[in-house]
Amino acid sequence: MTKKTIPAAESGRAPLRSGTRLVTGGRDTDLYHGFINPPVYRGSTVLYRDVETMRSRDQRYTYGLRGSPTSEALEDALSEMEGAAGTVLPNSGLSAIALSFLTVAQAGGHVLVSDSCYQPTRLFCDQALARYGVETEYYDPLIGAGIGHLLRDNTVGVLVEAPGSQTFEMQDIPAIAAQCNARDVCVIMDNTWATPLYFRPLDHGVDITLMAGTKYIVGHSDAMLGTISANANWWPHLRRMFDIFGIVAGPDDIYMGHRGLRSMHVRLAHHMNAAIEVARWLETRPEVARVIHPALESHPGHAIWKRDFTGASGLFSFELMPGPDEALREMIDHLRFFGIGYSWGGYESLAVPFDCSSYRTATTFAHEGPMVRLHIGLEDPADLMADLEDGLARWRAKGGGVV
Ligand SMILES: *Cc1c(COP(=O)(O)O)cnc(C)c1O
């Protein structure tokens, strides 16, 4: 049967816009008897017609771990979005991080990791990679082309993440990648915040890009999923590691990712606009010392964000004026619409106090008042601002500071 996919680029036509690519990518309705979506293939055993077919090794599906029409549908859609040679789907964002490092690491090697990375990335590097003789060095996320001075003969990979987890530093990805590309050092990016909708890492010199699909791909806080996509150079190495480890997402979770993907551009547009509205409003509040959101002109990395990114998602931080912990707890504990929880990217808003000073090693993050990370969900931003306004009143009532 012929594949009724919509071609990514037809000659003589403009390339598809990202929203269209996201809706059409990886679709093969002939394969599904006309149904729009792929079926969920649950399975371990895959049968062969006869011994000869088994020995020939050219049957398309062979084993539960080795892929199915369900996993291929999402892999193909993501590869199209990323402009990647291929994509694999491990069972969480964290396992995507681990598998990406394992694809490039070797005993005696050295990896460079941004000091503002997702914190569990550090645990993997310090507690797993270290045991296998791979050295991790943390670097200032604002290093830019200066990364060239840290590259050694045994450097095998550089992890970038922009904006940084919790503190939202914007990294100059093209400048870092240019140094690494020239020395054949693999650049790995954690692109969970922007997704390929708002930043396509492989177009900017990144070799391997990963996401916690758990967040905006799934989009409804109801499944865990990782995604890793690679350029043509690194794809065979990534695929081999993925097959060796067998850390794969289950078919139902992959399906939830597939389902979430098709509306991600609509959701992200709301997350973006609502988050910018709330962030700008917070900037006017006397209880707030600063708001850290790359799309605000006040952000030190705003020029880089504007140059490289085409949008922003719903996660940012702010610093309160100095005040007692009781005032912070009183403010956060009684918010109506903001839950207290870590995994963001769903339709619901979240507020989490954080303190990153305990684990950073290459840089210090200076702040005087308490830090709060917000995820702006799909609620009406007017309700969210009213909720935060009440929270800020509780902050003041318990002795929290104002300008
Ligand atoms: C949440 C997150 C991860 C990990 O994803 P899980 O699916 O929860 O394991 C990785 N990177 C970033 C930036 C994240 O925010």
XYZ file of C-alpha atoms and ligand atoms in Angstrom:
418
model
C 0.000 0.000 0.000
C 1.168 3.503 -0.668
C 1.798 5.706 2.268
C -0.699 8.575 2.455
C 1.584 10.845 4.401
C 1.728 14.492 3.506
C 5.201 15.208 2.141
C 7.353 17.460 4.329
C 8.399 19.523 1.332
C 6.977 19.314 -2.154
C 9.101 20.792 -4.895
C 8.019 24.294 -5.810
C 6.124 24.781 -2.547
C 7.132 26.541 0.645
C 8.201 24.201 3.468
C 5.387 23.361 5.845
C 4.884 25.644 8.829
C 5.614 24.008 12.162
C 1.955 23.711 13.232
C 1.063 21.917 10.009
C 4.074 19.629 10.319
C 3.012 18.757 13.848
C -0.501 17.805 12.707
C 0.537 15.855 9.615
C 3.898 14.307 10.531
C 4.218 10.529 10.649
C 0.635 9.852 9.610
C -0.046 6.717 7.597
C -3.790 6.266 7.367
C -3.536 3.455 4.798
C -1.705 1.378 7.360
C -4.555 1.959 9.837
C -7.408 1.087 7.449
C -8.447 4.726 7.155
C -8.453 5.527 10.852
C -6.685 8.797 11.628
C -4.632 7.524 14.542
C -2.333 4.526 14.916
C -3.654 1.617 16.945
C -2.019 0.865 20.292
C -0.063 -2.332 19.695
C 0.532 -3.966 23.049
C 2.929 -6.813 22.758
C 6.056 -8.711 23.641
C 6.045 -11.654 21.220
C 5.895 -11.063 17.489
C 5.297 -14.202 15.434
C 7.041 -15.156 12.201
C 5.315 -16.975 9.366
C 8.049 -19.644 9.228
C 11.639 -20.408 10.180
C 12.969 -19.086 6.939
C 11.377 -15.671 7.569
C 12.807 -15.684 11.076
C 16.288 -16.471 9.754
C 16.111 -13.894 6.983
C 15.937 -11.092 9.576
C 13.972 -8.837 7.261
C 10.550 -8.946 8.941
C 9.533 -5.380 9.802
C 8.445 -6.009 13.412
C 10.284 -8.632 15.420
C 10.011 -8.114 19.161
C 8.187 -5.895 21.662
C 11.301 -3.850 22.421
C 12.152 -3.290 18.775
C 9.258 -1.043 17.806
C 5.710 -1.229 16.496
C 3.444 0.874 14.262
C 2.500 2.772 17.458
C 6.058 3.770 18.346
C 7.016 4.435 14.725
C 4.127 6.861 14.267
C 5.396 9.117 17.055
C 9.062 8.635 16.148
C 8.384 9.676 12.557
C 6.296 12.692 13.596
C 9.040 13.889 15.939
C 11.835 13.288 13.427
C 9.963 15.479 10.966
C 9.512 18.230 13.541
C 13.143 18.077 14.628
C 14.600 17.688 11.130
C 16.298 14.562 12.521
C 17.598 11.365 10.938
C 15.774 9.367 13.600
C 14.076 9.399 16.991
C 13.796 6.903 19.841
C 11.312 6.879 22.722
C 12.653 5.844 26.130
C 10.365 5.729 29.151
C 11.140 9.120 30.744
C 12.981 12.356 30.235
C 15.578 11.189 32.721
C 16.251 7.965 30.825
C 16.533 10.082 27.651
C 19.298 12.043 29.391
C 21.051 8.858 30.538
C 20.872 7.201 27.099
C 22.146 10.329 25.363
C 25.220 10.426 27.606
C 25.756 6.678 27.218
C 25.694 7.122 23.442
C 28.720 9.455 23.553
C 30.567 8.478 26.745
C 33.508 6.123 27.023
C 35.877 5.257 29.869
C 38.576 7.900 30.182
C 36.319 10.460 28.501
C 35.290 13.905 29.704
C 31.899 15.586 29.419
C 30.983 19.224 29.968
C 27.599 19.942 31.530
C 25.880 23.295 32.000
C 25.721 24.305 35.653
C 22.037 25.238 35.195
C 20.993 21.794 33.944
C 18.034 19.798 35.250
C 19.288 18.663 38.621
C 18.886 14.872 38.181
C 21.218 15.182 35.165
C 23.938 15.920 37.725
C 23.084 12.800 39.721
C 23.466 10.648 36.616
C 26.825 12.245 35.788
C 28.224 12.289 39.327
C 26.934 8.931 40.502
C 26.714 6.777 37.356
C 29.118 8.126 34.711
C 31.801 8.726 37.344
C 31.763 5.034 38.332
C 32.538 4.072 34.762
C 35.504 6.377 34.450
C 33.844 9.314 32.720
C 34.679 12.701 34.201
C 32.046 15.446 34.348
C 32.974 19.115 34.493
C 30.265 21.736 35.059
C 30.568 25.024 33.194
C 29.032 28.482 33.375
C 25.869 28.393 31.223
C 26.776 31.855 29.873
C 30.155 30.664 28.568
C 29.261 30.901 24.839
C 32.258 30.448 22.524
C 34.458 30.310 25.629
C 33.540 26.616 25.805
C 36.412 26.159 23.339
C 38.900 26.708 26.187
C 37.362 23.854 28.202
C 37.435 21.267 25.413
C 40.143 18.663 25.985
C 41.496 15.913 23.756
C 39.305 13.436 25.653
C 36.129 15.562 25.659
C 33.369 13.465 24.118
C 30.243 15.518 24.761
C 28.805 18.848 25.889
C 25.340 19.099 27.410
C 23.430 22.327 26.845
C 20.016 23.295 28.161
C 18.336 26.616 27.359
C 16.824 28.210 29.209
C 18.360 26.602 32.302
C 16.201 24.653 34.726
C 14.795 26.904 37.471
C 17.076 29.884 36.745
C 16.415 30.270 33.004
C 19.852 31.347 31.740
C 19.842 31.590 27.945
C 22.785 29.750 26.415
C 24.343 30.804 23.112
C 23.788 27.418 21.485
C 25.165 28.294 17.992
C 28.398 29.672 19.520
C 28.873 26.600 21.734
C 27.998 24.220 18.908
C 30.435 25.896 16.494
C 33.338 25.187 18.888
C 32.225 21.584 19.400
C 31.443 20.839 15.759
C 34.958 21.948 14.799
C 36.433 19.432 17.254
C 33.986 16.559 16.627
C 32.593 16.822 20.149
C 28.950 15.746 20.370
C 26.533 18.479 21.471
C 23.547 17.137 23.428
C 20.645 19.460 24.177
C 17.860 19.098 26.718
C 15.133 20.980 24.814
C 12.211 20.191 27.100
C 11.283 23.867 27.663
C 11.004 25.110 24.071
C 10.212 21.866 22.210
C 11.097 21.831 18.472
C 8.086 24.067 17.941
C 10.015 27.057 19.324
C 13.633 25.957 18.892
C 14.993 23.320 16.530
C 18.346 22.338 18.039
C 19.647 20.345 15.065
C 19.342 23.475 12.874
C 21.724 25.255 15.270
C 24.566 22.733 15.356
C 23.286 20.389 18.070
C 23.891 16.660 17.347
C 21.492 14.940 19.744
C 18.368 16.617 21.147
C 16.192 15.196 23.880
C 12.987 16.089 25.683
C 11.001 15.031 28.668
C 8.020 14.098 26.477
C 6.312 13.810 29.856
C 5.946 17.594 29.791
C 4.520 19.354 26.717
C 4.360 16.411 24.272
C 2.074 14.391 26.529
C 0.720 17.698 27.839
C -1.881 16.358 30.270
C 0.191 15.053 33.217
C -0.981 11.509 32.543
C 2.081 9.659 31.222
C 5.891 9.550 31.387
C 7.872 9.622 28.144
C 11.307 10.537 26.815
C 12.309 11.495 23.284
C 15.791 11.539 21.718
C 16.421 12.652 18.133
C 19.765 12.720 16.352
C 21.333 14.035 13.163
C 22.625 11.620 10.503
C 26.085 11.394 12.123
C 24.863 10.325 15.513
C 21.670 8.443 14.645
C 23.307 4.994 14.145
C 25.128 5.306 17.485
C 21.969 6.434 19.286
C 19.851 3.655 17.799
C 22.446 1.025 18.740
C 22.589 2.200 22.380
C 18.796 2.332 22.559
C 18.543 -1.267 21.315
C 21.269 -2.474 23.685
C 19.645 -1.001 26.787
C 16.001 -1.815 26.037
C 14.708 1.159 28.043
C 11.543 1.739 26.034
C 8.298 3.547 26.755
C 5.149 1.432 26.900
C 2.651 1.555 24.011
C -0.074 3.336 25.982
C 2.299 6.073 27.104
C 3.609 6.464 23.558
C 0.031 6.782 22.396
C -0.597 9.528 24.952
C 2.440 11.329 23.543
C 1.087 10.918 20.031
C -2.301 12.229 21.085
C -0.783 15.206 22.911
C 1.532 16.113 20.041
C -1.267 16.874 17.594
C -2.535 19.811 19.672
C 0.762 20.935 21.150
C 1.058 24.129 19.068
C -2.399 25.279 20.226
C -1.611 24.530 23.865
C 1.833 26.102 23.731
C 0.496 29.302 22.190
C -1.783 29.654 25.214
C 0.962 28.712 27.700
C 3.239 31.297 26.046
C 0.806 34.208 25.941
C -0.640 33.593 29.378
C 2.816 33.163 30.960
C 4.077 36.397 29.401
C 0.976 38.220 30.643
C 1.403 36.895 34.181
C 5.174 37.568 34.108
C 4.682 41.184 32.991
C 2.082 41.702 35.704
C 4.394 40.244 38.354
C 7.090 42.698 37.223
C 4.809 45.569 38.322
C 4.234 44.163 41.820
C 6.053 45.703 44.811
C 6.451 42.266 46.490
C 8.454 40.991 43.506
C 12.186 41.752 43.234
C 12.566 40.388 39.678
C 10.932 38.109 37.152
C 13.129 35.677 35.193
C 11.499 34.952 31.843
C 13.562 34.981 28.613
C 10.769 36.642 26.608
C 10.839 39.734 28.864
C 13.098 42.593 27.767
C 14.487 42.681 31.320
C 15.996 39.179 30.980
C 19.807 39.246 30.488
C 19.492 36.596 27.752
C 16.563 38.220 25.961
C 18.598 39.080 22.831
C 19.692 35.447 22.417
C 16.134 34.214 22.956
C 14.883 36.645 20.329
C 17.604 35.696 17.858
C 17.273 31.903 18.134
C 13.827 30.998 19.513
C 10.432 31.498 17.889
C 8.400 31.285 21.082
C 8.360 30.618 24.800
C 6.522 28.078 26.897
C 4.743 28.414 30.238
C 7.540 27.985 32.790
C 9.450 30.836 34.477
C 10.639 32.024 37.881
C 10.475 35.079 40.070
C 12.249 36.354 43.143
C 10.287 37.841 46.016
C 11.617 40.643 48.183
C 13.272 39.250 51.335
C 10.794 37.898 53.867
C 10.195 35.072 56.342
C 9.647 31.477 55.227
C 6.269 31.513 56.949
C 5.096 34.272 54.598
C 6.268 32.253 51.586
C 4.444 29.145 52.794
C 1.310 31.127 53.577
C 1.356 32.564 50.070
C 1.927 29.266 48.231
C -0.043 26.850 50.410
C -3.354 28.587 49.825
C -3.246 29.320 46.093
C -6.458 28.071 44.459
C -5.223 27.248 40.983
C -1.498 26.609 41.448
C -0.631 23.110 42.654
C 2.606 22.365 44.508
C 4.333 19.790 42.320
C 7.409 19.248 40.160
C 6.463 17.800 36.781
C 5.174 20.675 34.655
C 3.891 20.836 31.078
C 0.332 19.693 31.773
C -2.784 21.839 31.491
C -2.610 22.860 35.165
C -0.689 25.663 36.853
C 2.010 24.977 39.438
C 4.005 26.988 41.975
C 7.200 25.580 43.511
C 9.624 27.380 45.840
C 13.231 26.419 45.038
C 16.775 26.949 46.195
C 19.448 25.933 43.707
C 22.379 27.227 45.775
C 22.945 23.829 47.396
C 23.945 21.947 44.247
C 25.542 24.391 41.834
C 29.287 23.984 41.570
C 30.620 26.123 38.701
C 28.604 29.266 39.364
C 26.518 30.787 42.116
C 23.004 32.021 41.618
C 22.679 35.224 43.618
C 19.359 36.142 45.176
C 18.219 37.814 48.391
C 14.544 36.877 48.619
C 12.884 33.488 48.115
C 12.648 32.049 44.579
C 9.441 30.630 43.115
C 9.018 28.735 39.839
C 5.624 28.996 38.147
C 4.092 26.864 35.457
C 1.265 28.749 33.778
C -1.359 26.251 32.676
C -4.371 26.574 30.427
C -6.593 28.390 32.941
C -7.649 31.966 32.143
C -4.678 34.182 33.086
C -7.021 36.720 34.747
C -8.015 34.065 37.313
C -4.364 33.151 37.819
C -3.364 36.771 38.431
C -6.235 37.248 40.896
C -5.079 34.095 42.696
C -1.481 35.354 42.842
C -2.663 38.775 43.978
C -4.415 37.149 46.969
C -1.231 35.142 47.602
C 0.899 38.291 47.587
C -1.524 39.873 50.096
C -0.967 36.837 52.385
C 2.797 37.299 51.876
C 2.583 40.920 53.059
C 0.257 40.043 55.956
C 2.859 37.582 57.324
C 5.688 40.083 57.120
C 6.885 39.442 53.547
C 8.862 42.357 52.111
C 7.834 44.954 49.544
C 9.962 47.369 47.517
C 11.197 17.064 33.850
C 12.468 17.251 33.125
C 13.252 16.152 32.747
C 12.911 14.743 33.175
O 11.745 14.263 32.648
P 10.980 13.018 33.319
O 10.128 12.521 32.221
O 10.223 13.573 34.480
O 12.026 12.029 33.734
C 14.384 16.402 32.008
N 14.752 17.647 31.670
C 14.044 18.718 32.030
C 14.513 20.066 31.617
C 12.890 18.564 32.769
O 12.205 19.637 33.151
